[in-house]
mmCIF file of C-alpha atoms and ligand atoms in Angstrom:
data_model
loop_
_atom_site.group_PDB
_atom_site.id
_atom_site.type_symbol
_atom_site.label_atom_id
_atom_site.label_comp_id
_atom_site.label_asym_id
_atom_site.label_seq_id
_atom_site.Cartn_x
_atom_site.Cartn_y
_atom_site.Cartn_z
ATOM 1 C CA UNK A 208 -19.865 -38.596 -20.560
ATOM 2 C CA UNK A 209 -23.303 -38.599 -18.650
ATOM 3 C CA UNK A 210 -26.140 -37.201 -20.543
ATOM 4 C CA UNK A 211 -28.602 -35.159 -18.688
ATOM 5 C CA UNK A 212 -32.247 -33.719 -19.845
ATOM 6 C CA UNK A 213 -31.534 -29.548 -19.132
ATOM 7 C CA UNK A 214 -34.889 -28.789 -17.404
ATOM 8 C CA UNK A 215 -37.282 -27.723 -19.339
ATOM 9 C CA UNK A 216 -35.606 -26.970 -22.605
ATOM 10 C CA UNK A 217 -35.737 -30.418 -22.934
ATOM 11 C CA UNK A 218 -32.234 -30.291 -24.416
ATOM 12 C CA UNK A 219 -29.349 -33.183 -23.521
ATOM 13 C CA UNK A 220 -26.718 -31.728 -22.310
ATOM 14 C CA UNK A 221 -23.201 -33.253 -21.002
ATOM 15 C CA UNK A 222 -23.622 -32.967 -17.160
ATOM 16 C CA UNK A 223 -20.308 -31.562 -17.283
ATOM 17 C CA UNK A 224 -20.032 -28.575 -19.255
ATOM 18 C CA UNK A 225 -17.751 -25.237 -19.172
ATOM 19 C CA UNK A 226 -18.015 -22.296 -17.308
ATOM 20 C CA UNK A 227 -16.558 -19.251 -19.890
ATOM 21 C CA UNK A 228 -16.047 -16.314 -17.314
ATOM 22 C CA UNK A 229 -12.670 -17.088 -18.187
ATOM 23 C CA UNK A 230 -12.595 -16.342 -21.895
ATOM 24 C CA UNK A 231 -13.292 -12.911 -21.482
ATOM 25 C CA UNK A 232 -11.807 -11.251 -18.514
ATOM 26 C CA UNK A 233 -11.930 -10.653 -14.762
ATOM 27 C CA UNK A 234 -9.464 -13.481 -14.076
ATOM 28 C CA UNK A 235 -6.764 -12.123 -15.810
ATOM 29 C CA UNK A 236 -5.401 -12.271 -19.506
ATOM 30 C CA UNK A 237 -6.065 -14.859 -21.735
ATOM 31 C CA UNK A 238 -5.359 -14.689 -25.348
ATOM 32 C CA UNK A 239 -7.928 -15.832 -28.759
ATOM 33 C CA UNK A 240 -6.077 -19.121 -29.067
ATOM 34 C CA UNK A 241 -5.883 -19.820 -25.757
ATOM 35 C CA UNK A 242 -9.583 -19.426 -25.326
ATOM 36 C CA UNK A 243 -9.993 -21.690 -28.377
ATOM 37 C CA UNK A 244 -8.140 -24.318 -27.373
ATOM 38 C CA UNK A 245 -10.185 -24.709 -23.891
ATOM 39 C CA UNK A 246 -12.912 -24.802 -25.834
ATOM 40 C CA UNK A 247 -11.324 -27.331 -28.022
ATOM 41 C CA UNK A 248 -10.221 -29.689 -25.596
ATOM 42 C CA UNK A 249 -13.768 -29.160 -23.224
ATOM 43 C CA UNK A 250 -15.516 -30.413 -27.025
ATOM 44 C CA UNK A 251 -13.032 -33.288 -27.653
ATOM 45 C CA UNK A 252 -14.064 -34.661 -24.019
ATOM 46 C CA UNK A 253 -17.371 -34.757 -25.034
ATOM 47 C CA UNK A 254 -18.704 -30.976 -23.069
ATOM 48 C CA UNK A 255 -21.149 -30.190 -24.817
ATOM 49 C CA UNK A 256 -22.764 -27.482 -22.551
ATOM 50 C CA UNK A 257 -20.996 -23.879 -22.584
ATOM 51 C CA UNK A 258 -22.188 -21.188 -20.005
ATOM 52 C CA UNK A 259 -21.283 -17.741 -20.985
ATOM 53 C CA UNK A 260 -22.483 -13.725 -20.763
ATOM 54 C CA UNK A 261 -22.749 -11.043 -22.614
ATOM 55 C CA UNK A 262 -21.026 -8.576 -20.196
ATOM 56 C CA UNK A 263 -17.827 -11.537 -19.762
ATOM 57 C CA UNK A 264 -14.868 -9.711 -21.719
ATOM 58 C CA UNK A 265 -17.755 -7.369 -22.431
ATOM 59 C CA UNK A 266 -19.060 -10.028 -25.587
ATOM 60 C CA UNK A 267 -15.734 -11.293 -26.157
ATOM 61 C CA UNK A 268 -16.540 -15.074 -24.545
ATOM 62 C CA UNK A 269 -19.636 -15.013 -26.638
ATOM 63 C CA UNK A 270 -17.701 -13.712 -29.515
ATOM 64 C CA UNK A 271 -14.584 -16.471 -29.184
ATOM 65 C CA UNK A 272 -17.777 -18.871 -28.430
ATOM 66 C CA UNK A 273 -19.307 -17.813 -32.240
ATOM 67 C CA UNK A 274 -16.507 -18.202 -34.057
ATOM 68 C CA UNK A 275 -15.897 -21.582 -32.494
ATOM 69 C CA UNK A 276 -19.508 -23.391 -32.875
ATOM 70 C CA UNK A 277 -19.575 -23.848 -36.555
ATOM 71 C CA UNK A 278 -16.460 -26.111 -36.069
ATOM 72 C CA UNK A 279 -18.665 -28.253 -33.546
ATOM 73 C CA UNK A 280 -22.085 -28.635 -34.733
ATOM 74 C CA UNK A 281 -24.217 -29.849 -31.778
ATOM 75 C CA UNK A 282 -23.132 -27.493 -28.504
ATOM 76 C CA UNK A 283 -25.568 -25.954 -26.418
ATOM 77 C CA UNK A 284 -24.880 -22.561 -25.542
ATOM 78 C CA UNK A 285 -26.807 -20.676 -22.737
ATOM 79 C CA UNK A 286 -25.926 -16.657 -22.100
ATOM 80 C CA UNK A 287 -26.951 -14.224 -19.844
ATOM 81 C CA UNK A 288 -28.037 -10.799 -19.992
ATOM 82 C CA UNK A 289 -28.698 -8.125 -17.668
ATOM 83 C CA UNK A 290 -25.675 -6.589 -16.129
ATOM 84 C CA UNK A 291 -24.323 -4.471 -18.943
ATOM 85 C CA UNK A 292 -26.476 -2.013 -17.174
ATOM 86 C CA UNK A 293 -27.178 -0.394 -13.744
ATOM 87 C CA UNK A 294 -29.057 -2.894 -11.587
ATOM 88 C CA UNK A 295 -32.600 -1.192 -11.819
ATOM 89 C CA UNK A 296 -36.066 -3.177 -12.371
ATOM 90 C CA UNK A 297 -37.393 -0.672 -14.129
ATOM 91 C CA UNK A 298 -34.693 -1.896 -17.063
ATOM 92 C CA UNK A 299 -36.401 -5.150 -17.382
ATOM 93 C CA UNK A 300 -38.367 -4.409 -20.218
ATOM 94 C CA UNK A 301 -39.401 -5.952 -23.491
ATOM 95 C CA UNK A 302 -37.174 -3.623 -26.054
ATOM 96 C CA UNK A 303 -33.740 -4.136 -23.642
ATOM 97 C CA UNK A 304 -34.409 -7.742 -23.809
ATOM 98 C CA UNK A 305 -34.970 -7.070 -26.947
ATOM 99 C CA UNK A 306 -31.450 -5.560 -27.874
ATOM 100 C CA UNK A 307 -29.525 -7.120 -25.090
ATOM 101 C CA UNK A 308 -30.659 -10.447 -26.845
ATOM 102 C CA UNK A 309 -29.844 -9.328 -30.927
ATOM 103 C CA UNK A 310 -26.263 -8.060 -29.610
ATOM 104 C CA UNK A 311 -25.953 -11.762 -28.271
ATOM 105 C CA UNK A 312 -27.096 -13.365 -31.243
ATOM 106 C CA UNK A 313 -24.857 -11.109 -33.214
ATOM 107 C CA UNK A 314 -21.796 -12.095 -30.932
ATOM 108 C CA UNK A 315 -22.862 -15.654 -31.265
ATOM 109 C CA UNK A 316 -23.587 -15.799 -35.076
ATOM 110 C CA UNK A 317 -26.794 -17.330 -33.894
ATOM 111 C CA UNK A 318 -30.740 -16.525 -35.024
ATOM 112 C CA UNK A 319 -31.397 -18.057 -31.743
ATOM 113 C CA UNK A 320 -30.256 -18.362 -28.618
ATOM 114 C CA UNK A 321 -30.589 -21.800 -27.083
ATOM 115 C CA UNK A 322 -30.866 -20.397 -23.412
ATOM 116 C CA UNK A 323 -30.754 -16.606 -22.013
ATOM 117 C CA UNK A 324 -30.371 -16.277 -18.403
ATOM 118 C CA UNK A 325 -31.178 -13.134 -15.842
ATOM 119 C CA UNK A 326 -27.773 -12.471 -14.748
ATOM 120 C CA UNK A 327 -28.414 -11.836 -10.975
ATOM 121 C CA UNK A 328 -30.916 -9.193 -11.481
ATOM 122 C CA UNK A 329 -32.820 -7.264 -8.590
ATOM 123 C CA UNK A 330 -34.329 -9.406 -6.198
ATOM 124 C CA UNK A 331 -37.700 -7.552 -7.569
ATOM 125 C CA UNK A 332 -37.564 -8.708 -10.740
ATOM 126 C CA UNK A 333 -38.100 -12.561 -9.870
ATOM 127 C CA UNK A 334 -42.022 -11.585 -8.716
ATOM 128 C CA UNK A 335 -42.087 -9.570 -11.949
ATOM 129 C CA UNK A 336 -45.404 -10.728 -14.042
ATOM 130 C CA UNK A 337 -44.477 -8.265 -16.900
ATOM 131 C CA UNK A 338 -40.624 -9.772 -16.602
ATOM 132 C CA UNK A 339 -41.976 -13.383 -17.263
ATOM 133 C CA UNK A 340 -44.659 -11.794 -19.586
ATOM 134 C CA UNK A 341 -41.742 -10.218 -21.582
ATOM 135 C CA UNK A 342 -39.344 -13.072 -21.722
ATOM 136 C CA UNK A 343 -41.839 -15.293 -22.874
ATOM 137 C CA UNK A 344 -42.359 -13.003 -25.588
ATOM 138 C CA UNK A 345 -38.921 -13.205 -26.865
ATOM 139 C CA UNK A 346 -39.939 -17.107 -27.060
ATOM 140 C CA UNK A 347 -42.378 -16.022 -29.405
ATOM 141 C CA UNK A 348 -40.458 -14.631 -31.771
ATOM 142 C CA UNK A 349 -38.070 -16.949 -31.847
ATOM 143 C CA UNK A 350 -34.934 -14.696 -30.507
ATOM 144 C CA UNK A 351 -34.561 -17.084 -27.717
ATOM 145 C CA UNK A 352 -35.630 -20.649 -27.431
ATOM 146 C CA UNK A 353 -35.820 -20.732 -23.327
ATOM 147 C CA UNK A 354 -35.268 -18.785 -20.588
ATOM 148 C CA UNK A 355 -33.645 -19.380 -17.297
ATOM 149 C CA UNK A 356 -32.284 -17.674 -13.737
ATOM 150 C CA UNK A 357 -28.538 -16.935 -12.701
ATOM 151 C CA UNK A 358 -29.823 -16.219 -8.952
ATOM 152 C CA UNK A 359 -27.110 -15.413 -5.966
ATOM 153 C CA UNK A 360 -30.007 -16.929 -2.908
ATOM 154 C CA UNK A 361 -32.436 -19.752 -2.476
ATOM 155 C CA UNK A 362 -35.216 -18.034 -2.223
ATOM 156 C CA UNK A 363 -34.736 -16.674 -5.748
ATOM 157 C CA UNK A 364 -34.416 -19.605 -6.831
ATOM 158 C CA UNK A 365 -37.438 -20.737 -5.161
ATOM 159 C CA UNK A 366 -39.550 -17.618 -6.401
ATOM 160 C CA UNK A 367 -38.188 -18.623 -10.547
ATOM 161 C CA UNK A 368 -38.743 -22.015 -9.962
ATOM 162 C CA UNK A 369 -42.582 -21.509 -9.326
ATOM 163 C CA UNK A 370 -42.951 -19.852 -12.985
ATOM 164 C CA UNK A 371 -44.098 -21.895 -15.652
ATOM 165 C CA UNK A 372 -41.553 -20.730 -18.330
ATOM 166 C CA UNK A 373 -38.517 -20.903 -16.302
ATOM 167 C CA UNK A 374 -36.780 -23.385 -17.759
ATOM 168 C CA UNK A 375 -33.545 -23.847 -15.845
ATOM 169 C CA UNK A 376 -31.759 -22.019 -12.435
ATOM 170 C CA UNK A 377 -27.804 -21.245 -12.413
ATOM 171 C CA UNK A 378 -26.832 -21.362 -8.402
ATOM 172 C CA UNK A 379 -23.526 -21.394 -6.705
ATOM 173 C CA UNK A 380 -23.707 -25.443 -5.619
ATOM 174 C CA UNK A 381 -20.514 -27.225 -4.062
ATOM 175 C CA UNK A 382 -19.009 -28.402 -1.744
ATOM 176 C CA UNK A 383 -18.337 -25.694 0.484
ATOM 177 C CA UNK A 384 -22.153 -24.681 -0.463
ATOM 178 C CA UNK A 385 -24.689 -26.745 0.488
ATOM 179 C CA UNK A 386 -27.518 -24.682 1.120
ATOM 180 C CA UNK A 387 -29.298 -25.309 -1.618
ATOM 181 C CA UNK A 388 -29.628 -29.425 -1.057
ATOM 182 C CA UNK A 389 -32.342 -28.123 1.684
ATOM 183 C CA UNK A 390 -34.982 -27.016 -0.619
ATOM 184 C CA UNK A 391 -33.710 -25.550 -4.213
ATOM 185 C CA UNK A 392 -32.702 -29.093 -5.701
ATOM 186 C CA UNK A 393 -35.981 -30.759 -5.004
ATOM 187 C CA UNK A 394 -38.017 -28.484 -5.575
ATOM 188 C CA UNK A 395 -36.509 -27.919 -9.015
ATOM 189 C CA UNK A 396 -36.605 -31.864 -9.239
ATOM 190 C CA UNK A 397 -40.559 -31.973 -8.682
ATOM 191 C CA UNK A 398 -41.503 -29.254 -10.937
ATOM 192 C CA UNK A 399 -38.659 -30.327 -14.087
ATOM 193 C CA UNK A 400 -36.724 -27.011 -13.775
ATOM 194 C CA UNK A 401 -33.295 -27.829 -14.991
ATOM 195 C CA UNK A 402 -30.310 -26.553 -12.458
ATOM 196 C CA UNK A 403 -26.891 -25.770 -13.844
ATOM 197 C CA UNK A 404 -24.332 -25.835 -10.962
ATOM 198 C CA UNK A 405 -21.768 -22.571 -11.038
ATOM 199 C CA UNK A 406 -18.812 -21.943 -9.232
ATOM 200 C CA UNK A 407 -17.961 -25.651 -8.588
ATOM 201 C CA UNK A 408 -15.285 -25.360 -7.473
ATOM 202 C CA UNK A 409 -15.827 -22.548 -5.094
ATOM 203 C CA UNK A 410 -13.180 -20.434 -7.302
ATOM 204 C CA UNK A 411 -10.725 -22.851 -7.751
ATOM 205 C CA UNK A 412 -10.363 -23.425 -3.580
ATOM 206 C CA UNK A 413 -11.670 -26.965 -4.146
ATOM 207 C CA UNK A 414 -8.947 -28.071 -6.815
ATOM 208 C CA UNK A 415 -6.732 -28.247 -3.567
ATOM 209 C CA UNK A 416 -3.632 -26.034 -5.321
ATOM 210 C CA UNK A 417 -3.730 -22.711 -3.213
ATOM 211 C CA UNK A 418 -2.261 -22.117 0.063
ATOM 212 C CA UNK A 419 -1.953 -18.986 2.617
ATOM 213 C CA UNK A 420 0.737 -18.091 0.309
ATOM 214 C CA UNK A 421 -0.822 -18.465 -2.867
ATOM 215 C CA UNK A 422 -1.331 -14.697 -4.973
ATOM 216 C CA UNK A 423 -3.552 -14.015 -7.717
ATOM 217 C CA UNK A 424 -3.082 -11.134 -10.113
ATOM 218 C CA UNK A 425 -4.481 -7.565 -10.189
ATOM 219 C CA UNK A 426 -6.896 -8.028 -12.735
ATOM 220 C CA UNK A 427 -8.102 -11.634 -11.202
ATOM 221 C CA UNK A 428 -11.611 -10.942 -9.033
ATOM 222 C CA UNK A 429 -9.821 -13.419 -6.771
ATOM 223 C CA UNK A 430 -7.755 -10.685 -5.707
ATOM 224 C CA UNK A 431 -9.997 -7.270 -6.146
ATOM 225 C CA UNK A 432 -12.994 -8.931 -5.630
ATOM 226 C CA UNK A 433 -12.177 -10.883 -2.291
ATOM 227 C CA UNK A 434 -14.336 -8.613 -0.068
ATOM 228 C CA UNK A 435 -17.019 -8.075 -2.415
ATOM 229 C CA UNK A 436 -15.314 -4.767 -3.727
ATOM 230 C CA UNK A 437 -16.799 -5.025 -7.018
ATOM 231 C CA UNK A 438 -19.724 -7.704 -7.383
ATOM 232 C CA UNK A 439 -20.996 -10.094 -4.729
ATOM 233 C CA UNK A 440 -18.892 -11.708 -2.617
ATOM 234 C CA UNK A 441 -20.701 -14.870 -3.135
ATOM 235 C CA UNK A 442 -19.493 -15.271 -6.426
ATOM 236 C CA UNK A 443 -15.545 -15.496 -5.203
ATOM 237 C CA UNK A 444 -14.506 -18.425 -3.340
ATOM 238 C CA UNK A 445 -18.324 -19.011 -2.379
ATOM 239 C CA UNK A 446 -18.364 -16.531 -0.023
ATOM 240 C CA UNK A 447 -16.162 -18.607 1.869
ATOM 241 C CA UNK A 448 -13.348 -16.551 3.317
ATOM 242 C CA UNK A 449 -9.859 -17.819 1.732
ATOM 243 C CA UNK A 450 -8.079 -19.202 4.829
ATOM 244 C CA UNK A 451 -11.190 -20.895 6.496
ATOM 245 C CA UNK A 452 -12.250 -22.267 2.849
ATOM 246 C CA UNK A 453 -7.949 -23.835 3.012
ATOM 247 C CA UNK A 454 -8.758 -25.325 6.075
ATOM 248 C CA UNK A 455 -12.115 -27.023 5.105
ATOM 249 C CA UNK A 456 -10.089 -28.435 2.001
ATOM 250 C CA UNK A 457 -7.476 -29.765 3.733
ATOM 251 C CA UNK A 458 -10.020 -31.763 5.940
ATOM 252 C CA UNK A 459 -11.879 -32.707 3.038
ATOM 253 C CA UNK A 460 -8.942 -33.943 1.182
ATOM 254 C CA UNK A 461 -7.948 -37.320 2.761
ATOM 255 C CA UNK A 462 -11.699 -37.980 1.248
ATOM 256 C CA UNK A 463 -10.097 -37.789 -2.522
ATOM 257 C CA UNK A 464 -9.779 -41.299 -3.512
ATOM 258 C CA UNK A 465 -6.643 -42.575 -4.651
ATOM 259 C CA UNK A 466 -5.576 -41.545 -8.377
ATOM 260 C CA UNK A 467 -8.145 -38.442 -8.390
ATOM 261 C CA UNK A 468 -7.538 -34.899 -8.638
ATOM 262 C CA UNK A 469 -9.323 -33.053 -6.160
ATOM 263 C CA UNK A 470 -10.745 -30.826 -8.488
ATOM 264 C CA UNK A 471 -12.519 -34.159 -9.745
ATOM 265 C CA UNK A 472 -13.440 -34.865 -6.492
ATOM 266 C CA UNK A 473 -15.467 -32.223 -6.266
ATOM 267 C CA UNK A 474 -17.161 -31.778 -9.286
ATOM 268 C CA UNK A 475 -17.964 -35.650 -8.688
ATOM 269 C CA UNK A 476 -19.517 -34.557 -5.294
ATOM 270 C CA UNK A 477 -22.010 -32.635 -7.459
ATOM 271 C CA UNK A 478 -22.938 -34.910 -9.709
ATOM 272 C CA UNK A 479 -23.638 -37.294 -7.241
ATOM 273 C CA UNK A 480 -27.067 -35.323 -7.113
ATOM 274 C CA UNK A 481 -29.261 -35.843 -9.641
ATOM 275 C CA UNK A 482 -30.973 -32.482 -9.339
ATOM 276 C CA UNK A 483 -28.356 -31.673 -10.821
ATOM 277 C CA UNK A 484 -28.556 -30.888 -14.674
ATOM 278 C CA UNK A 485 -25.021 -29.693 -15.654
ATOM 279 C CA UNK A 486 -21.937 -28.139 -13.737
ATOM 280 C CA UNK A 487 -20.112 -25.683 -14.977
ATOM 281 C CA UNK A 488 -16.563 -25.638 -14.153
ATOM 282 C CA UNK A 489 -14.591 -22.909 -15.703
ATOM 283 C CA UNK A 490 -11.031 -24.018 -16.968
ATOM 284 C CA UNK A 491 -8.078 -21.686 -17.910
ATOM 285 C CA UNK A 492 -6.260 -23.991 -20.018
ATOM 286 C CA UNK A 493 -7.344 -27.451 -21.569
ATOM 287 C CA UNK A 494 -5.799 -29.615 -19.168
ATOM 288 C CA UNK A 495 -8.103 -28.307 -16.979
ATOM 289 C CA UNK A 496 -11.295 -28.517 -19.130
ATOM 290 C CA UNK A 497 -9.989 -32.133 -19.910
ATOM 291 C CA UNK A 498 -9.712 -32.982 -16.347
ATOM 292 C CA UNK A 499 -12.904 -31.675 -15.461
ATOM 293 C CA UNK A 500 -15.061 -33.535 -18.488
ATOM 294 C CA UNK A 501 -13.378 -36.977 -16.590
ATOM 295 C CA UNK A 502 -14.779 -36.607 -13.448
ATOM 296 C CA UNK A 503 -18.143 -37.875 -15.097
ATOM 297 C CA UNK A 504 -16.451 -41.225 -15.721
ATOM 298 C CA UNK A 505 -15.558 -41.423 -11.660
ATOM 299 C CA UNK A 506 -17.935 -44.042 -9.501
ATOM 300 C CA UNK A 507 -20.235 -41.577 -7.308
ATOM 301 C CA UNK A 508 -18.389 -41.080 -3.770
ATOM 302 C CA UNK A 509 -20.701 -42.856 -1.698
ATOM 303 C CA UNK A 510 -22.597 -42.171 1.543
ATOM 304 C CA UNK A 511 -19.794 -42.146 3.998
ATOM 305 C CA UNK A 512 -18.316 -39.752 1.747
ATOM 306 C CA UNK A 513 -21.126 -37.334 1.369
ATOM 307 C CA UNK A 514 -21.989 -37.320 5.223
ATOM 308 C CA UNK A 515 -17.910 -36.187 5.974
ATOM 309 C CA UNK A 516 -17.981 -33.151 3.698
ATOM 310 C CA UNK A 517 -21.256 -32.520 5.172
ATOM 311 C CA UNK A 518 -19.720 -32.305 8.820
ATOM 312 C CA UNK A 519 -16.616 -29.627 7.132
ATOM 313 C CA UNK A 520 -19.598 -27.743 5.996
ATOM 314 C CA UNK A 521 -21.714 -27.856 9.229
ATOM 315 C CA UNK A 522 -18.161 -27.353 11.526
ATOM 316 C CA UNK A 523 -16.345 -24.888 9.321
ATOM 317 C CA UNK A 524 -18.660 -23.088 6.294
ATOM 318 C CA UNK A 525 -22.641 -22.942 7.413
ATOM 319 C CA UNK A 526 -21.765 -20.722 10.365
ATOM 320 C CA UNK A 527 -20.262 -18.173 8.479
ATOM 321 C CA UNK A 528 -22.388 -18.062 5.164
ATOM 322 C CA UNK A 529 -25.568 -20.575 5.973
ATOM 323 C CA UNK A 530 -27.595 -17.217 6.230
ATOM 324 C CA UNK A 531 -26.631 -15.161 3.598
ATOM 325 C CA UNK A 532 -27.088 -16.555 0.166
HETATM 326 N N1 NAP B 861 -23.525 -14.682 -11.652
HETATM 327 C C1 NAP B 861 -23.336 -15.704 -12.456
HETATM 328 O O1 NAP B 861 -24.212 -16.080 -13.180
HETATM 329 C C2 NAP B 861 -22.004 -16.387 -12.452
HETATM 330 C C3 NAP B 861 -21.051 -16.050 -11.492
HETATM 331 C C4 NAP B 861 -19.869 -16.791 -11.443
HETATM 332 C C5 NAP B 861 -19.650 -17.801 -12.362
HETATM 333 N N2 NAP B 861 -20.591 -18.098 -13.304
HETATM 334 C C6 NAP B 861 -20.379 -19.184 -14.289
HETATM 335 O O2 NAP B 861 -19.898 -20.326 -13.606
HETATM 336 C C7 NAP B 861 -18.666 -20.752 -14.210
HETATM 337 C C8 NAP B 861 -17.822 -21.478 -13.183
HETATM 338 O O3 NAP B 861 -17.564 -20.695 -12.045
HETATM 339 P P1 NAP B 861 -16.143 -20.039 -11.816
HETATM 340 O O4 NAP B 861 -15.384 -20.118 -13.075
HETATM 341 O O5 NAP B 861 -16.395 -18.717 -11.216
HETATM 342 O O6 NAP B 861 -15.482 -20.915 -10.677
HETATM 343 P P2 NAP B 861 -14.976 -22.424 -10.577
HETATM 344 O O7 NAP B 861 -15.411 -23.200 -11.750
HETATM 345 O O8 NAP B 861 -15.391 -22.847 -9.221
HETATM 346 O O9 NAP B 861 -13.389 -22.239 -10.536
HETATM 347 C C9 NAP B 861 -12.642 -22.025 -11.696
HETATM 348 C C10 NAP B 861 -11.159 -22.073 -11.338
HETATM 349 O O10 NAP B 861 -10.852 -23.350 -10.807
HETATM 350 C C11 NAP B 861 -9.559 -23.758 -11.208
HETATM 351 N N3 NAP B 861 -9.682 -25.021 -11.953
HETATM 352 C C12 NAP B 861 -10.580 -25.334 -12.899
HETATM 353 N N4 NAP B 861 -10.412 -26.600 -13.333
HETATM 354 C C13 NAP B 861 -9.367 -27.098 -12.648
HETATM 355 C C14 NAP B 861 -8.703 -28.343 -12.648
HETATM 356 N N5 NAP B 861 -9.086 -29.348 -13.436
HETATM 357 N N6 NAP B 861 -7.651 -28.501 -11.824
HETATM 358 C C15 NAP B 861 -7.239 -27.525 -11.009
HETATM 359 N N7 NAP B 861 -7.841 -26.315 -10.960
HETATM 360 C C16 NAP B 861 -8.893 -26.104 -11.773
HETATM 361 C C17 NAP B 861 -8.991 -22.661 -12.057
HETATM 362 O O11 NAP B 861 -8.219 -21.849 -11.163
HETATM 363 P P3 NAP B 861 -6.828 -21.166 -11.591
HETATM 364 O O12 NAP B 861 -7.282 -19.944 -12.301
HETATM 365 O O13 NAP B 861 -6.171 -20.872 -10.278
HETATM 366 O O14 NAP B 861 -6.083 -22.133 -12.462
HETATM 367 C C18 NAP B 861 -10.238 -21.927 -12.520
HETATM 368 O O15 NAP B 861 -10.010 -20.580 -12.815
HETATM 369 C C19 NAP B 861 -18.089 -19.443 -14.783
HETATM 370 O O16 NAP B 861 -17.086 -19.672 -15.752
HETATM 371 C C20 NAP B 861 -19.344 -18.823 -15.342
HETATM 372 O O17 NAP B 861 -19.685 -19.424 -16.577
HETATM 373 C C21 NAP B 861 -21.760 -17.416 -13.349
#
């Protein structure tokens, strides 16, 4: 598994890691042992980066997550916090970092947390000096040991990036989102700010599996979140709408070399840029974290490769959601 330094916790991390969204809810059911076993199998292929929040299952993927890590010394383990809440700047503040943080160590069974992450806040709060001021605080005293951005546009990136404490950005990065190659990934390059790649696989659109007939269940945000009905669009499917994000994969897949998932395929496409710290793939099942953690041992895709899912993008994707995120 390639080893990568995480920005500026100046961890080494597994550049593939797991995406936990899907131990707690909002993609339907899944059961203790189930979510155990994922993590289990992500572990055994050598993951050892876990992304998780404290509002996913409401603390129950940071509670699964706890019981798990003193079976596997050695994990990283970077939360968010944030979005338990009403989206309002003026809840930024020292004492609910304070308590969002102890009710994450608490889940974790951690004194402290290797990485909390904004979860999307405000656009505000990124220019916040009294944010930055505050979360370097919880450095201090040792509740958190580095701070980072979950951020939905470039230009919050951009804005985090320029702080000297931020130690890594979480942005939606894949193939059927490129924007950020423009000027997120090197300018988090030049100034050591470690980027963990989310939504991969824009939802599960680039494993290849779904079609115009494919359903996904009440309680999956694939189904009540398609239009943005409950968080931001961006975050399901990319932003990408379903049947135009079906026809950019099938264009893209006679790129999948022989003997690869696609799923691979893509994650591979990310790694291929070495901005990029970790990718986070979520996985409902261990096959699928297993399958994931292998697409580090692939041979990057090569040129030819890179410049044909950039014409998809530029034909299909950029005119619909260049502008918006
Ligand atoms: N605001 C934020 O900070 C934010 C927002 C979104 C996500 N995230 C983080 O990013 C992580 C990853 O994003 P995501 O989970 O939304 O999307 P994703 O990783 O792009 O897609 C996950 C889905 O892809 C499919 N899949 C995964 N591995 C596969 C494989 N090997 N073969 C075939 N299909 C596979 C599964 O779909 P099926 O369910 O159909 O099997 C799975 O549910 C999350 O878990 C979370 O940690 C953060």
């Amino acid at each position: 598994m390639e080893q990568a330094i995480l920005g500026r916790t100046g961890r080494s991390v597994s550049r593939i890691g797991l995406g936990a969204w899907q131990l707690g809810a909002d993609w339907g059911d899944v059961s203790t042992d189930d979510a155990l076993a994922v993590l289990g199998a992500a572990a055994d292929a050598g993951v050892t980066f876990i992304d998780t929040a404290d509002v996913y299952g409401d603390g129950r993927s940071e509670k699964v997550i706890g019981s798990f890590l003193p079976t596997r010394p050695g994990l990283t383990v970077a939360t968010k916090m944030g979005r338990r809440v009403a989206l309002d700047p003026a809840l930024y503040t020292v004492d609910n970092f304070r308590a969002w943080t102890d009710r994450s160590r608490t889940n974790l069974g951690v004194d402290t947390l290797d990485l909390v992450q904004l979860h999307c806040p405000p656009t505000p709060v990124y220019s916040s000096d009294a944010v930055y001021d505050a979360l370097d605080t919880l450095v201090a005293e040792k509740r958190i040991a580095a701070y980072g951005v979950s951020v939905e546009t470039v230009n919050e990136a951009l804005t985090a990036i320029a702080r000297p404490g931020t130690a890594t950005v979480q942005i939606i990065f894949n193939a059927l989102r490129l924007k950020p190659l423009d000027h997120v990934l090197p300018a988090a390059q030049a100034a050591g700010v470690g980027i963990i790649a989310r939504v991969p696989l824009a939802s599960g659109l680039l494993s290849g599996r779904y079609d115009e007939h494919t359903t996904f269940s009440p309680d999956d945000h694939r189904n009540y979140n398609r239009h943005g009905e409950a968080f931001d669009v961006g975050e399901t499917f990319s932003g990408v709408p379903f049947e135009v994000g079906l026809a950019a994969v099938r264009r893209l897949a006679p790129l999948v070399p022989p003997g690869v998932a696609m799923a691979q395929f893509a994650l591979r496409w990310i790694l291929d840029h070495p901005a990029v710290s970790v990718v986070i793939p979520g996985a409902r099942n261990p096959a699928q974290a297993q399958g994931n953690a292998a697409a580090a041992d692939l041979p990057p895709l090569g040129e030819e490769v890179h410049a044909a899912v950039t014409e998809v993008y530029d034909d299909l994707i950029a005119p619909l959601i260049h502008d918006r995120w």
